[in-house]
PDB file of C-alpha atoms in Angstrom:
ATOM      1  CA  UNK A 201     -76.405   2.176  27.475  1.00 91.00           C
ATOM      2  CA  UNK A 202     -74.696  -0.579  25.349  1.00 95.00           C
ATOM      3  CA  UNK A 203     -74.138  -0.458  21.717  1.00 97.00           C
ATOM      4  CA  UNK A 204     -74.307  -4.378  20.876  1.00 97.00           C
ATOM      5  CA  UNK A 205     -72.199  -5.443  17.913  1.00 97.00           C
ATOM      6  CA  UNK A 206     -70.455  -8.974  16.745  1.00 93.00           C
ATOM      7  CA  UNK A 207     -66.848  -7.116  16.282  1.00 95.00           C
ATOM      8  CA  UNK A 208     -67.869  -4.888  19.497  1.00 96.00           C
ATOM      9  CA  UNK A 209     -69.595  -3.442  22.177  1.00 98.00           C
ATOM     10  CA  UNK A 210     -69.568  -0.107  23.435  1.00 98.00           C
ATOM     11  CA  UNK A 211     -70.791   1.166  26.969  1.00 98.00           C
ATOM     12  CA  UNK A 212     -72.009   4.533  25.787  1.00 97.00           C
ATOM     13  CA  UNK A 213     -72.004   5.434  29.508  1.00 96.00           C
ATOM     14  CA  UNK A 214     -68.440   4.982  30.106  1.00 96.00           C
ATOM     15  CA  UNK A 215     -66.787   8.152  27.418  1.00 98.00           C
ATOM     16  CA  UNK A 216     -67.723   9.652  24.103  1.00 98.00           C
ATOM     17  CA  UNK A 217     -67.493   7.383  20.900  1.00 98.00           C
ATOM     18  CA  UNK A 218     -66.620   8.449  17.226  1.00 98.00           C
ATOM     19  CA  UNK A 219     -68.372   7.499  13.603  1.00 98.00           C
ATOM     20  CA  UNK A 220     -66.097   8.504  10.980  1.00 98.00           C
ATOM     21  CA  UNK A 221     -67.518   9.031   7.735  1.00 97.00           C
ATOM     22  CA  UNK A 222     -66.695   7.492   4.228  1.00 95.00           C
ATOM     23  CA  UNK A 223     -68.418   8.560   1.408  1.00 92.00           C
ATOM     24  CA  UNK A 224     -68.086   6.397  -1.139  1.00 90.00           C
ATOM     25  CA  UNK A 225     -69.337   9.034  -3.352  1.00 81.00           C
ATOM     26  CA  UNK A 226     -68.298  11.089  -6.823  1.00 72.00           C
ATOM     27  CA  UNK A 227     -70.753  14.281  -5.017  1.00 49.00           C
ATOM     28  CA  UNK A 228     -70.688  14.232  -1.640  1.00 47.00           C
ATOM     29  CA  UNK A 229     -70.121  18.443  -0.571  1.00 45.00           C
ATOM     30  CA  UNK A 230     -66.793  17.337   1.093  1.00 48.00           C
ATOM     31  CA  UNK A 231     -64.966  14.678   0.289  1.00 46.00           C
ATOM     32  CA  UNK A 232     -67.115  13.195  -2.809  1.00 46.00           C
ATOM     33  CA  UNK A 233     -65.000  11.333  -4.942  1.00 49.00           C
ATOM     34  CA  UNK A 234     -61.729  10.843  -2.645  1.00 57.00           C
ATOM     35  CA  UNK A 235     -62.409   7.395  -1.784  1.00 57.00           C
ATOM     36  CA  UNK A 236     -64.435   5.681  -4.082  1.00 66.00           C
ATOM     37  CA  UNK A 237     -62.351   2.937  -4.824  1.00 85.00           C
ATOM     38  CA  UNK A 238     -61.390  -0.043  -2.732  1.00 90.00           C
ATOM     39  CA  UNK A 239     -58.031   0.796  -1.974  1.00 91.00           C
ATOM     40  CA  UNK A 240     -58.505   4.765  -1.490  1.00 91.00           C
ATOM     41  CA  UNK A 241     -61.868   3.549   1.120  1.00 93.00           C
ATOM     42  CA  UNK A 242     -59.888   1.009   2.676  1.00 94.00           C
ATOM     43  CA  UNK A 243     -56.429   3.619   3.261  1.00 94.00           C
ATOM     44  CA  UNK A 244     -58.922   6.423   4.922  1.00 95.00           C
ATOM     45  CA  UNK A 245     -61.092   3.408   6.764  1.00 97.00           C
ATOM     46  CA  UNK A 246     -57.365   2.234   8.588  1.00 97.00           C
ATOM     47  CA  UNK A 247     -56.150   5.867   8.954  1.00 97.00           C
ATOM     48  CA  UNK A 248     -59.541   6.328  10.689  1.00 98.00           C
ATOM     49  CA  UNK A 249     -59.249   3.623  12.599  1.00 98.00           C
ATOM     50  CA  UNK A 250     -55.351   4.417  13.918  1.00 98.00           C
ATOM     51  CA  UNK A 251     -56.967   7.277  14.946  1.00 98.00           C
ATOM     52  CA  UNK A 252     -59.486   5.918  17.184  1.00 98.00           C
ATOM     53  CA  UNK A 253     -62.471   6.037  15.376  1.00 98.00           C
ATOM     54  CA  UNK A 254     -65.140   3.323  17.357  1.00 98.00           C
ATOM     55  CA  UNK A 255     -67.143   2.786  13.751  1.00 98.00           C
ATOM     56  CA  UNK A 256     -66.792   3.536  10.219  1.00 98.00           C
ATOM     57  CA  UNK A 257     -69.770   5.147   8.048  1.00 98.00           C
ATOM     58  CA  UNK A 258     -69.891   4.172   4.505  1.00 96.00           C
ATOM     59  CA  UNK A 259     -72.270   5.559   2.279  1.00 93.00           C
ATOM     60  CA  UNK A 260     -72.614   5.427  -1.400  1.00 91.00           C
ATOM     61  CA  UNK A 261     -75.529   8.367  -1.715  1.00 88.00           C
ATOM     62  CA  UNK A 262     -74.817  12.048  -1.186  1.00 76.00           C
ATOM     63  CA  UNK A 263     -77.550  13.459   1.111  1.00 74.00           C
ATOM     64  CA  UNK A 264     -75.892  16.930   0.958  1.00 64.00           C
ATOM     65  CA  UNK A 265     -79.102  19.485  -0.525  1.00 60.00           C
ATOM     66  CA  UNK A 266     -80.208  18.948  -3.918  1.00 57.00           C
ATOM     67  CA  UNK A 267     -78.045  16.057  -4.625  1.00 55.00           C
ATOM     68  CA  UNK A 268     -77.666  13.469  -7.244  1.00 69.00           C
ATOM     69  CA  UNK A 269     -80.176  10.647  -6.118  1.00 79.00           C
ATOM     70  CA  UNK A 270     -78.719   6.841  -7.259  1.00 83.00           C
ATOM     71  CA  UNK A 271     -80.529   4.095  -7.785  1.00 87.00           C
ATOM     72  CA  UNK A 272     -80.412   1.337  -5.584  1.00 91.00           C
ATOM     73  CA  UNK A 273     -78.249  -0.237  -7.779  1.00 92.00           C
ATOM     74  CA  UNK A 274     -75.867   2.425  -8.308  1.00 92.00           C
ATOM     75  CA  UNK A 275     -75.410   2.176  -4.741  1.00 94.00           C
ATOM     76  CA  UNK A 276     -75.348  -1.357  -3.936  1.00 95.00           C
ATOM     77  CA  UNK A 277     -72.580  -1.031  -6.525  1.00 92.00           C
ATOM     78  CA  UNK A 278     -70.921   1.234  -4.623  1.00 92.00           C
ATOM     79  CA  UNK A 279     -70.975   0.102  -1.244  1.00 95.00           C
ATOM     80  CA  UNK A 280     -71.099  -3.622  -1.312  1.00 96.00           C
ATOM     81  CA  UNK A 281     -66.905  -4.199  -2.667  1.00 95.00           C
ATOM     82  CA  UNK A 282     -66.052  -1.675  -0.353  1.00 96.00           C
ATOM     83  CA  UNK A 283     -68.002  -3.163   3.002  1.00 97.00           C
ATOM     84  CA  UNK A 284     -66.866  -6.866   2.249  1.00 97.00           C
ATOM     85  CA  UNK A 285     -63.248  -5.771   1.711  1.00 96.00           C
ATOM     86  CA  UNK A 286     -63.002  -3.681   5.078  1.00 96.00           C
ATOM     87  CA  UNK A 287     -65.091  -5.813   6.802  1.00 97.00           C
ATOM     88  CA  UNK A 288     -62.568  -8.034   6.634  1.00 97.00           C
ATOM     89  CA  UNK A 289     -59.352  -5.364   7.543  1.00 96.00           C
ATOM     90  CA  UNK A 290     -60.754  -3.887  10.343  1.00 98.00           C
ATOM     91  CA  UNK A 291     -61.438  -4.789  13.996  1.00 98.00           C
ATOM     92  CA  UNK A 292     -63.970  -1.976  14.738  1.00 98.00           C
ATOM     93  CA  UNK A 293     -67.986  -2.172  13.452  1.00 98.00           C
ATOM     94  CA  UNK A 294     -69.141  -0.650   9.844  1.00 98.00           C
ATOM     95  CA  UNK A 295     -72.133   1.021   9.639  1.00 98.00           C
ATOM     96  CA  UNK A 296     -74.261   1.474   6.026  1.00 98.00           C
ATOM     97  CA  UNK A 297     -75.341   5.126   5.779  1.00 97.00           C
ATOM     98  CA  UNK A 298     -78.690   4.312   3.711  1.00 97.00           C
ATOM     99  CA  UNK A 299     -82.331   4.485   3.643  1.00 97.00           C
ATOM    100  CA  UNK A 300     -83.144   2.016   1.049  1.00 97.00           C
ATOM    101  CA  UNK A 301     -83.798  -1.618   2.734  1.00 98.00           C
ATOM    102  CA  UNK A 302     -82.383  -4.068   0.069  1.00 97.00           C
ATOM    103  CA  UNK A 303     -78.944  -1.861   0.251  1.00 97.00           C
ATOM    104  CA  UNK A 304     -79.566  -2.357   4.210  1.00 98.00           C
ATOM    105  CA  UNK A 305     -80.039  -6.291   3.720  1.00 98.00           C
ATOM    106  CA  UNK A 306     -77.309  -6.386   1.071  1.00 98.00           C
ATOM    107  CA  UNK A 307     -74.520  -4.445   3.552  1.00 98.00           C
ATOM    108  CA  UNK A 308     -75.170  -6.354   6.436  1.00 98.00           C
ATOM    109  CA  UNK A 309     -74.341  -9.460   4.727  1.00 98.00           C
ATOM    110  CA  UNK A 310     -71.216  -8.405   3.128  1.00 98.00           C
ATOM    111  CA  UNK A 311     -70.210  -7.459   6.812  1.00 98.00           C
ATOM    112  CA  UNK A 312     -72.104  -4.024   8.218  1.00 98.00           C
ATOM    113  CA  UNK A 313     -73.181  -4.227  11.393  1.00 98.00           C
ATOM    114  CA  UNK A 314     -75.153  -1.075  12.360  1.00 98.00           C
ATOM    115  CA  UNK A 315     -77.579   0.752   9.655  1.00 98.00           C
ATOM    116  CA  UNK A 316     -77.631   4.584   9.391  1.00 98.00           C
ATOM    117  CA  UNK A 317     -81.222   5.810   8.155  1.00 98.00           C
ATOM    118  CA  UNK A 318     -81.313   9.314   7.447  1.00 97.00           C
ATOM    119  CA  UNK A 319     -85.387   9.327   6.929  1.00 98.00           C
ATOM    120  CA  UNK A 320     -85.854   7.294  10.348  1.00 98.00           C
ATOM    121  CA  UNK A 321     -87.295   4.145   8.342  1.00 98.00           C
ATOM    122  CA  UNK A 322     -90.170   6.553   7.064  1.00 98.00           C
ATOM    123  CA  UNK A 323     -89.112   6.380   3.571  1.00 97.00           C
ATOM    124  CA  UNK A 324     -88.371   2.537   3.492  1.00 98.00           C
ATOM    125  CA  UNK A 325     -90.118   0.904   6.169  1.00 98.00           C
ATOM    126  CA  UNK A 326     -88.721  -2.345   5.390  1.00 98.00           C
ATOM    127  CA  UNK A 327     -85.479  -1.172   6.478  1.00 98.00           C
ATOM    128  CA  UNK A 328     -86.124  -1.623  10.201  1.00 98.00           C
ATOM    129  CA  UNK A 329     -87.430  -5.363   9.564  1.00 98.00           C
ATOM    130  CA  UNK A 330     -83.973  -5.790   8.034  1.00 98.00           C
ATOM    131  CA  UNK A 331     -82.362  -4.154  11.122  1.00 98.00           C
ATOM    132  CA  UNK A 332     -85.024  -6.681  13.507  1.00 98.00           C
ATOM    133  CA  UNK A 333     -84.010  -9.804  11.157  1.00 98.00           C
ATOM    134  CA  UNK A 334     -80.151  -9.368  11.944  1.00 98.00           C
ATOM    135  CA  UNK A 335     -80.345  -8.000  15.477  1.00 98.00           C
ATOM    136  CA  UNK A 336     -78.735  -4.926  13.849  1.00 98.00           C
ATOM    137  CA  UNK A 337     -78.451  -1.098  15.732  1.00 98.00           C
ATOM    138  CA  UNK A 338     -80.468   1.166  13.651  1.00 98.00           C
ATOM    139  CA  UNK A 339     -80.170   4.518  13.664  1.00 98.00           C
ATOM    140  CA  UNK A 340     -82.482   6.705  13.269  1.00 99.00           C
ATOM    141  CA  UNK A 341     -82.313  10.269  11.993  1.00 98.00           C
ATOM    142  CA  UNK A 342     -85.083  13.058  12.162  1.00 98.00           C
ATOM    143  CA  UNK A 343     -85.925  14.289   8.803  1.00 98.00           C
ATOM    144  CA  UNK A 344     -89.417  15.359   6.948  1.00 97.00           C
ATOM    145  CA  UNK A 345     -90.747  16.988   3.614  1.00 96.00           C
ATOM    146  CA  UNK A 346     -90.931  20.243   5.086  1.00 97.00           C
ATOM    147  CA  UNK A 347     -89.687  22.697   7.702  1.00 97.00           C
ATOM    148  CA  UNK A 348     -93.332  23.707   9.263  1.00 97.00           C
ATOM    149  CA  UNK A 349     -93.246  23.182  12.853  1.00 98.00           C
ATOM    150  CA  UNK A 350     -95.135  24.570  15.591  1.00 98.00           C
ATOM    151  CA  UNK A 351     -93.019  23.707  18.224  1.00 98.00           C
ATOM    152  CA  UNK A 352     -89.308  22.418  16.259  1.00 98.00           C
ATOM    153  CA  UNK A 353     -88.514  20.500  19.687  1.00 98.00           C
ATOM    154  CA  UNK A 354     -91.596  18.806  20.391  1.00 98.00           C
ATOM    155  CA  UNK A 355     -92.291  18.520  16.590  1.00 98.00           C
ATOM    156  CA  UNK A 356     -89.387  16.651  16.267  1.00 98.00           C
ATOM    157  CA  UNK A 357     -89.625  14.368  19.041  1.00 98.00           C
ATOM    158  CA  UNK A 358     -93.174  13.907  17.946  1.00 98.00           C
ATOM    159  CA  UNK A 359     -91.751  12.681  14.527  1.00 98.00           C
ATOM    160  CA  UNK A 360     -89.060  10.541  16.070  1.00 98.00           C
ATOM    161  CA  UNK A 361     -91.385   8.809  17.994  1.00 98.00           C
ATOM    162  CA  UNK A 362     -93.185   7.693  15.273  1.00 98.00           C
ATOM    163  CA  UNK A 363     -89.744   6.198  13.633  1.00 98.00           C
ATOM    164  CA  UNK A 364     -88.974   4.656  17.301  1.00 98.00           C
ATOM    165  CA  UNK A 365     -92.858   3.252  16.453  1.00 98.00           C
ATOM    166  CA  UNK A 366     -91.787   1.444  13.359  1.00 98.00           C
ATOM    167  CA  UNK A 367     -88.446  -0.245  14.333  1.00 98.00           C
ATOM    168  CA  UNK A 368     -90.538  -1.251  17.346  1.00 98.00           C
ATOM    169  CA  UNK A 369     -93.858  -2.565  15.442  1.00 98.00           C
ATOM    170  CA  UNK A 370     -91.297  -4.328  12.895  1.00 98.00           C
ATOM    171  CA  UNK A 371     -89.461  -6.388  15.958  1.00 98.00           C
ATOM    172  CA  UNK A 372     -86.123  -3.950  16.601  1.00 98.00           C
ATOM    173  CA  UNK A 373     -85.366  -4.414  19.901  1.00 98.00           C
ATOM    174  CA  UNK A 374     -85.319  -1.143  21.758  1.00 98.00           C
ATOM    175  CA  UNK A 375     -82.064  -1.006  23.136  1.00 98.00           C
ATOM    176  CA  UNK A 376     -80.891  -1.544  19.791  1.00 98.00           C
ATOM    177  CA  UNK A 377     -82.453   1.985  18.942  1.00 98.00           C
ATOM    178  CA  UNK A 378     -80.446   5.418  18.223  1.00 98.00           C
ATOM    179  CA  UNK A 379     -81.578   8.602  17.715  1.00 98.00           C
ATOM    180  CA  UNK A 380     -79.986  11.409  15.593  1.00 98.00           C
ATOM    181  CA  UNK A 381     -81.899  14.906  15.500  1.00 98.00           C
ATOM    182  CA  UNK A 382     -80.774  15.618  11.895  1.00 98.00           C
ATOM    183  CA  UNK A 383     -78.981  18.692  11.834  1.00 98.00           C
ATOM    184  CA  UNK A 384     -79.083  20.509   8.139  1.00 97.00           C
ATOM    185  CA  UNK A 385     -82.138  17.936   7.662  1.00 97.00           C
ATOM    186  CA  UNK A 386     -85.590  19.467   7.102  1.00 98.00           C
ATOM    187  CA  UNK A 387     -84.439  22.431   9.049  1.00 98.00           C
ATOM    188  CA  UNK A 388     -83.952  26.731   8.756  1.00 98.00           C
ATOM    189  CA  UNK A 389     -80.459  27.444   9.727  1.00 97.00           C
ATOM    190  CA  UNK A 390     -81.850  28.989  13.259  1.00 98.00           C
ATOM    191  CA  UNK A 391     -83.706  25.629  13.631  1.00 98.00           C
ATOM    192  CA  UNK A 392     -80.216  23.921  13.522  1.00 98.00           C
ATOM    193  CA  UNK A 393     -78.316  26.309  15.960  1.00 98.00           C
ATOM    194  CA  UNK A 394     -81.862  25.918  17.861  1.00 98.00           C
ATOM    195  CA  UNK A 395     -81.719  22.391  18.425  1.00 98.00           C
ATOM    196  CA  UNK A 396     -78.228  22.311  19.355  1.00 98.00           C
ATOM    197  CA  UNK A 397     -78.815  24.753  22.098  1.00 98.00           C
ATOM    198  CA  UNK A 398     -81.858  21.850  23.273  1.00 98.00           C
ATOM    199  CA  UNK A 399     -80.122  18.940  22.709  1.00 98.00           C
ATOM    200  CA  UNK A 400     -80.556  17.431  26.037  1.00 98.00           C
ATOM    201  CA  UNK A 401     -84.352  17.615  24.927  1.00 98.00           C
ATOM    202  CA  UNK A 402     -83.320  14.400  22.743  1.00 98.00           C
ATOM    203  CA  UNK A 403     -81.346  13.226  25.508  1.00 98.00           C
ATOM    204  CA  UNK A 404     -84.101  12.647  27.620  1.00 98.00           C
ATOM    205  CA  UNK A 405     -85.613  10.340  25.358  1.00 98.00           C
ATOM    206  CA  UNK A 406     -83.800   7.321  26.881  1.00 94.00           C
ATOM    207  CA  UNK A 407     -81.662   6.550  23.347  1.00 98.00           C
ATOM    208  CA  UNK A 408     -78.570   6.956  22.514  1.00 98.00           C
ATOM    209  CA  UNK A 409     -78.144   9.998  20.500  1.00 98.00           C
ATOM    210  CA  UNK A 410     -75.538  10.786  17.787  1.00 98.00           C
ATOM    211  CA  UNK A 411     -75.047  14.091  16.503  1.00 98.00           C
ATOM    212  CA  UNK A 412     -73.792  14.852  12.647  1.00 98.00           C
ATOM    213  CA  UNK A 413     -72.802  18.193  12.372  1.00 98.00           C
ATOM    214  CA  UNK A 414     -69.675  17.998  10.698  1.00 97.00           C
ATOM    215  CA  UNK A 415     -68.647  20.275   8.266  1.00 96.00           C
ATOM    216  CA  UNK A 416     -72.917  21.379   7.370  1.00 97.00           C
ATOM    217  CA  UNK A 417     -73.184  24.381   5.926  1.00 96.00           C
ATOM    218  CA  UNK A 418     -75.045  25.660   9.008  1.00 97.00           C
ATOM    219  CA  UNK A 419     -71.278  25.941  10.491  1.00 98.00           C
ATOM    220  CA  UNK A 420     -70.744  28.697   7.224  1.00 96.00           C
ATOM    221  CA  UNK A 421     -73.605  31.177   8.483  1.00 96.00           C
ATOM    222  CA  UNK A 422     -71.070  31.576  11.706  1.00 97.00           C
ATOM    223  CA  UNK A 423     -67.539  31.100  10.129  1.00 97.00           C
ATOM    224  CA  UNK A 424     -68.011  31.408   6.335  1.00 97.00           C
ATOM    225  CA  UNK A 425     -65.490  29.421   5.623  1.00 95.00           C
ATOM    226  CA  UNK A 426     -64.931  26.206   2.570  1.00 94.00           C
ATOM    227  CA  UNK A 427     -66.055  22.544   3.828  1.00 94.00           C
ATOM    228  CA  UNK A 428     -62.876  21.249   4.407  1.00 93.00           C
ATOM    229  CA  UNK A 429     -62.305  24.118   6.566  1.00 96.00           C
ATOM    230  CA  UNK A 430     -65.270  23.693   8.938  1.00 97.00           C
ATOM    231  CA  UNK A 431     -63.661  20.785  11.562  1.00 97.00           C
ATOM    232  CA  UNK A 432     -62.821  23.455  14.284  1.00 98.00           C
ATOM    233  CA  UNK A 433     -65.987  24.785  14.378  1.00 98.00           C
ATOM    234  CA  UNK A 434     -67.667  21.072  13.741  1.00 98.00           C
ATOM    235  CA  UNK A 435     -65.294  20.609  16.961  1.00 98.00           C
ATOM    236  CA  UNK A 436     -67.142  23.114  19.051  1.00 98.00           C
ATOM    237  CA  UNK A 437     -70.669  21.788  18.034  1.00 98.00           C
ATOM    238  CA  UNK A 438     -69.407  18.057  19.367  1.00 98.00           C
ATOM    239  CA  UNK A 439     -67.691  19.750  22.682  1.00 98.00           C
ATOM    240  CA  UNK A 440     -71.224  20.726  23.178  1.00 98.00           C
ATOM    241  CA  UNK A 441     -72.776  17.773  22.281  1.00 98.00           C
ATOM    242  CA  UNK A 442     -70.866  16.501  24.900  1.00 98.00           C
ATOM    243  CA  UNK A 443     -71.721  18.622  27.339  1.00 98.00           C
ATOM    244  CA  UNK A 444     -75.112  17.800  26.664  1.00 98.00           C
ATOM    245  CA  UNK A 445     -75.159  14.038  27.001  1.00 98.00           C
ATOM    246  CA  UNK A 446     -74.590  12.955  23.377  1.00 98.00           C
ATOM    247  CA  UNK A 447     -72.416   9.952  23.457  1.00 96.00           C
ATOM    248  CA  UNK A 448     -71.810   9.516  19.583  1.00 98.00           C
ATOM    249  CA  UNK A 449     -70.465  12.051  17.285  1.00 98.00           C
ATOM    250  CA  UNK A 450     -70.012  11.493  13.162  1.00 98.00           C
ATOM    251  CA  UNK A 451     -67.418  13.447  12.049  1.00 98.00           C
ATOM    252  CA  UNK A 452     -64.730  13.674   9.248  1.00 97.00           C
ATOM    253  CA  UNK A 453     -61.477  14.502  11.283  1.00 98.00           C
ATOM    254  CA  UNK A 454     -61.960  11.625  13.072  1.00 98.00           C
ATOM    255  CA  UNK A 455     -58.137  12.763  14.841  1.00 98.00           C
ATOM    256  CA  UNK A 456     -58.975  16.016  16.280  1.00 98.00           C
ATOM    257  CA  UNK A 457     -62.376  15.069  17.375  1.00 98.00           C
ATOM    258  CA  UNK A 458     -61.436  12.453  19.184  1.00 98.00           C
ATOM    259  CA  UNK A 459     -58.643  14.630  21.026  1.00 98.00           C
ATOM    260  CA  UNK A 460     -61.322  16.916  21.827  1.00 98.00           C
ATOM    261  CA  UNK A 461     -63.581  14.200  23.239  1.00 98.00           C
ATOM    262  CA  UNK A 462     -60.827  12.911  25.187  1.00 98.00           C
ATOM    263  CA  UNK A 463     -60.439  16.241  27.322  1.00 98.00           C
ATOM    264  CA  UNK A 464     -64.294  16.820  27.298  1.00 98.00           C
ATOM    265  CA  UNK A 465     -64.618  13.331  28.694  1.00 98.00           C
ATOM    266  CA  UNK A 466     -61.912  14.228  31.169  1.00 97.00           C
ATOM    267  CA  UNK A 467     -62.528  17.628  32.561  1.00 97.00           C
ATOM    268  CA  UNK A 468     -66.372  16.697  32.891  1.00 97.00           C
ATOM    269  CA  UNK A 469     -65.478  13.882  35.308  1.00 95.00           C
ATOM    270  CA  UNK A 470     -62.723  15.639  37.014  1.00 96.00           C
ATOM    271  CA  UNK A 471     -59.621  14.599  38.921  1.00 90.00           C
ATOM    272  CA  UNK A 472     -61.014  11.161  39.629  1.00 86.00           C
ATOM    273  CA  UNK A 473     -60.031  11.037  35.239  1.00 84.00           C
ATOM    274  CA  UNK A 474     -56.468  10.607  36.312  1.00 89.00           C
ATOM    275  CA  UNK A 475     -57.092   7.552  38.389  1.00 75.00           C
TER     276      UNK A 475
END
């Protein structure tokens, strides 16, 4: 599996790859307001990247629960600066955490290069015609209005087929497709620990899959313990992950995860990792 960008591309197949997250944000539940400004964004974006993060995540809306919604100004405000300044500073791909399409059309032409859609296109449809018109990655990330499945593994495919149906009908090519199953999204905190334990479920659907479980409060039901505080056991989750076939992991300490990934990566192919 490739992921196709102008600054890069990745062979999924070949080891596990790291999103680290920016939140260009005043209320994002971890790190809202650290890096809101162009210089702060652009210090953590190269401190990320020295650390071997394969893309950056910027997003200028907190998705944690019951937060703040922006306008689509308030966020184009936010994000645009930001993406054309690092765009230009770093040598890996930026991807624009958003669901609203005109922030989608706006970051991709200061310089994004993958879009992150947390409601799977369902909430803006027009986002994956965006994603089609630039030959953009889009990922997309299971999420509904509710938490009433019958069956929360087939449910959820069932609902991220119809997003695959979408970026499809609106001209995304498929391998340009990703699929995240939305931990903390739409979900009881069993259902999360649930669908981590399936997770190859997902990976059977032929797309790439990224998991975002870093720092949710999901993590706090196990080891009650502050945000900030959560990356060891946000570790274990992408160990897992990895375990399981997920190739992409989003994830604050981009550092430790990527140490972690490194030895998964190695032990799971053996001796022959040592050349």
């Amino acid at each position: 599996m490739l992921l196709d960008t102008n600054k890069k591309t990745y062979n999924l197949n070949e080891r596990t790859h790291i999103m680290g997250i920016l939140n260009v944000t005043p209320d994002s539940f971890s790190d809202g307001g650290l890096y809101h400004t162009i210089e702060r964004a652009l210090e953590k974006a190269l401190k990320m990247e020295a650390d071997g993060a394969d893309i950056i995540d910027i997003g200028g809306e907190s998705t944690r629960p019951s937060h703040q919604k922006v306008s689509e100004e308030q966020e184009i405000d936010r994000v645009i600066p930001i993406i054309e300044e690092l765009s230009q500073q770093l040598s890996i791909p930026i991807s624009i955490d958003t669901y609203k399409s005109k922030t989608a059309q706006l970051a991709l032409k200061a310089g994004a290069e993958i879009i992150n859609d947390v409601w799977g296109a369902k909430k803006d449809p027009e986002i994956a015609k965006v994603a089609a018109q630039h030959k953009a990655p889009i990922i997309l990330m299971h999420n509904r209005n509710n938490k009433e499945y019958i069956d929360l593994i087939t449910d959820m495919k069932k609902d991220l087929n119809e997003s695959i149906q979408i970026a499809l009908n609106a001209g995304v090519n498929k391998k340009d497709i990703i699929l995240d199953p939305g931990i903390g999204f739409a979900k009881t905190m069993a259902d999360n620990y649930d669908v981590l334990k399936y997770l190859e479920e997902f990976v059977k659907m032929e797309f790439p899959i990224l998991l975002g479980t870093s720092r949710k409060s999901f993590i706090n039901e196990i080891v009650p313990t502050k945000p900030s505080e959560r990356d060891n056991a946000t570790g274990a989750t992408t160990c897992l992950g990895i375990t399981k076939g997920v190739k992409l992991h989003r994830v604050h300490d981009v550092k430790r995860t990527v140490e972690l990934a490194k030895m998964m990566d190695a032990m799971l192919e053996g001796g022959s990792a040592l050349g």
